[in-house]
Amino acid sequence: MPWTHSTNLKGPSMLRVARLPAALSTASNTNWLTLFTTPLAAQQVLSFAAELYFSSGANNTGLVTTLSGPAAPQAVIHNLVTGESLTTFRNLTASSYDTPLIGTTSAGSSVLRAQVSGTVENGANPGTLSLRFRSEVAGTAVTVLRGSWWQVLQH
């Protein structure tokens, strides 16, 4: 997916947007599924935001997200605000790659929304930035639904 220049941005910024064309589901609480990726150049700085629509096979099984990227970043911060019922939310933040942000419950088959956002200041190593997810509980599927999306702003 190529970078798209946006006319409402000032300076050398570029915006990239992606949409999930089909649902992704996993019942694993150890193996990650990749939702979205973007190349990350050495010394590149970017911010991202994602809207994930998800459901679970059971009320006691939440969505778990993480961010992965090249070794030795200068700074990473990412946040998950996720629905845990139709009226309750959880707000979690991490300051490194591969740190699971764990939603501990869900509304079962009811669709909930999770917002994931963050900023990455890459170091000397180019690579790929990936937003990934898994189930909180082994054997119970969590499904991220078609239409979920993310946008990445390169600074």
Coordinates of C-alpha atoms in Angstrom, one line a residue:
M1 CA 0.0 0.0 0.0
P2 CA 1.7 3.2 -1.1
W3 CA 2.0 6.4 0.9
T4 CA -0.7 9.0 -0.1
H5 CA 0.1 12.7 0.0
S6 CA -2.6 14.6 1.8
T7 CA -3.3 18.2 1.0
N8 CA -4.4 19.2 4.5
L9 CA -0.9 18.5 6.0
K10 CA 1.8 21.1 6.2
G11 CA 5.4 20.2 5.9
P12 CA 7.0 16.8 4.9
S13 CA 4.3 14.6 6.4
M14 CA 2.8 11.6 4.6
L15 CA -0.4 9.7 5.5
R16 CA -1.1 6.0 4.9
V17 CA -4.4 4.3 5.5
A18 CA -5.4 0.6 5.4
R19 CA -8.6 -1.3 6.0
L20 CA -9.0 -4.9 6.9
P21 CA -10.9 -6.5 3.9
A22 CA -11.8 -9.8 5.8
A23 CA -12.2 -10.8 9.4
L24 CA -9.2 -12.4 11.2
S25 CA -9.7 -14.8 14.0
T26 CA -7.5 -16.7 16.4
A27 CA -8.1 -18.9 19.5
S28 CA -4.4 -18.9 20.4
N29 CA -3.2 -17.1 23.5
T30 CA 0.5 -17.5 22.5
N31 CA 0.7 -17.0 18.7
W32 CA 0.2 -13.5 17.3
L33 CA -1.8 -12.7 14.1
T34 CA -0.6 -9.6 12.2
L35 CA -3.4 -7.0 11.4
F36 CA -1.4 -4.2 9.8
T37 CA 2.2 -3.4 8.8
T38 CA 4.2 -0.6 7.4
P39 CA 7.9 -0.2 6.5
L40 CA 9.9 1.7 9.0
A41 CA 13.2 3.4 7.8
A42 CA 16.2 4.1 10.0
Q43 CA 15.6 7.2 12.1
Q44 CA 12.0 7.5 10.9
V45 CA 9.3 8.9 13.2
L46 CA 5.6 8.1 12.8
S47 CA 2.4 8.1 14.7
F48 CA -0.5 5.7 14.1
A49 CA -4.1 5.1 15.1
A50 CA -6.3 2.1 14.6
E51 CA -10.0 1.3 15.1
L52 CA -10.6 -2.4 15.7
Y53 CA -14.0 -3.9 15.8
F54 CA -14.0 -7.3 17.5
S55 CA -16.0 -10.0 19.1
S56 CA -15.1 -13.1 21.2
G57 CA -16.3 -16.6 21.6
A58 CA -16.9 -16.0 25.4
N59 CA -17.6 -13.1 27.7
N60 CA -14.4 -13.9 29.8
T61 CA -12.1 -13.7 26.8
G62 CA -10.5 -10.3 25.8
L63 CA -8.6 -8.9 22.9
V64 CA -4.8 -8.7 23.3
T65 CA -2.7 -6.4 21.1
T66 CA 1.0 -5.6 20.7
L67 CA 3.3 -3.7 18.5
S68 CA 6.5 -5.1 17.0
G69 CA 9.3 -3.4 15.1
P70 CA 13.0 -3.1 14.4
A71 CA 15.5 -3.6 17.2
A72 CA 16.8 -0.6 19.3
P73 CA 14.1 2.1 18.7
Q74 CA 14.8 5.5 20.2
A75 CA 11.2 5.6 21.7
V76 CA 8.0 3.6 21.5
I77 CA 4.7 4.3 23.1
H78 CA 1.4 2.6 22.3
N79 CA -2.0 2.5 23.9
L80 CA -5.0 0.3 23.9
V81 CA -8.5 1.5 24.9
T82 CA -10.7 -1.5 24.6
G83 CA -14.3 -2.4 25.4
E84 CA -14.7 -5.1 28.0
S85 CA -18.5 -5.0 28.0
L86 CA -21.1 -2.8 26.4
T87 CA -20.5 -0.2 29.1
T88 CA -16.9 -0.8 30.5
F89 CA -13.6 0.1 29.0
R90 CA -9.9 -0.6 29.8
N91 CA -7.0 1.8 29.1
L92 CA -3.5 0.3 28.8
T93 CA -0.2 1.7 27.7
A94 CA 3.3 0.3 26.9
S95 CA 6.6 1.9 26.2
S96 CA 8.3 -1.0 24.3
Y97 CA 7.7 -3.4 21.5
D98 CA 6.3 -6.9 22.1
T99 CA 4.5 -5.8 25.3
P100 CA 1.0 -7.4 25.4
L101 CA -1.8 -5.0 26.2
I102 CA -4.5 -7.3 27.6
G103 CA -8.2 -6.8 27.6
T104 CA -9.5 -9.2 30.2
T105 CA -13.1 -9.6 29.2
S106 CA -15.5 -8.9 26.3
A107 CA -19.1 -9.0 25.5
G108 CA -19.0 -12.4 23.8
S109 CA -20.5 -12.3 20.3
S110 CA -21.5 -8.6 20.7
V111 CA -19.2 -6.3 18.6
L112 CA -17.0 -4.1 20.7
R113 CA -14.5 -1.4 19.6
A114 CA -10.8 -1.1 20.5
Q115 CA -8.7 1.9 19.8
V116 CA -4.9 1.4 19.4
S117 CA -2.6 4.4 19.0
G118 CA 1.0 5.3 19.4
T119 CA 4.2 6.9 18.3
V120 CA 7.5 5.3 17.2
E121 CA 10.9 7.0 16.9
N122 CA 13.0 4.5 15.1
G123 CA 16.7 4.0 15.7
A124 CA 19.4 2.9 13.2
N125 CA 17.7 -0.3 12.2
P126 CA 15.2 -0.3 9.3
G127 CA 12.4 -2.9 9.4
T128 CA 8.6 -3.4 9.6
L129 CA 6.2 -2.0 12.2
S130 CA 3.4 -4.4 12.9
L131 CA 0.2 -4.2 14.8
R132 CA -0.7 -7.7 16.0
F133 CA -3.4 -9.4 18.1
R134 CA -4.2 -12.7 19.9
S135 CA -6.8 -14.1 22.3
E136 CA -6.5 -13.7 26.0
V137 CA -7.7 -17.2 26.7
A138 CA -6.4 -20.4 24.9
G139 CA -9.1 -22.2 23.0
T140 CA -11.5 -19.2 22.8
A141 CA -11.5 -17.3 19.5
V142 CA -11.2 -13.5 19.3
T143 CA -12.2 -12.1 15.9
V144 CA -11.2 -8.7 14.5
L145 CA -13.9 -7.8 12.0
R146 CA -13.8 -6.6 8.4
G147 CA -13.8 -2.9 8.2
S148 CA -11.3 -2.4 11.0
W149 CA -8.7 0.2 9.9
W150 CA -5.5 2.0 10.7
Q151 CA -3.8 5.1 9.6
V152 CA -0.1 6.0 9.9
L153 CA 1.3 9.5 9.8
Q154 CA 5.0 9.7 8.8
H155 CA 6.6 12.9 10.3

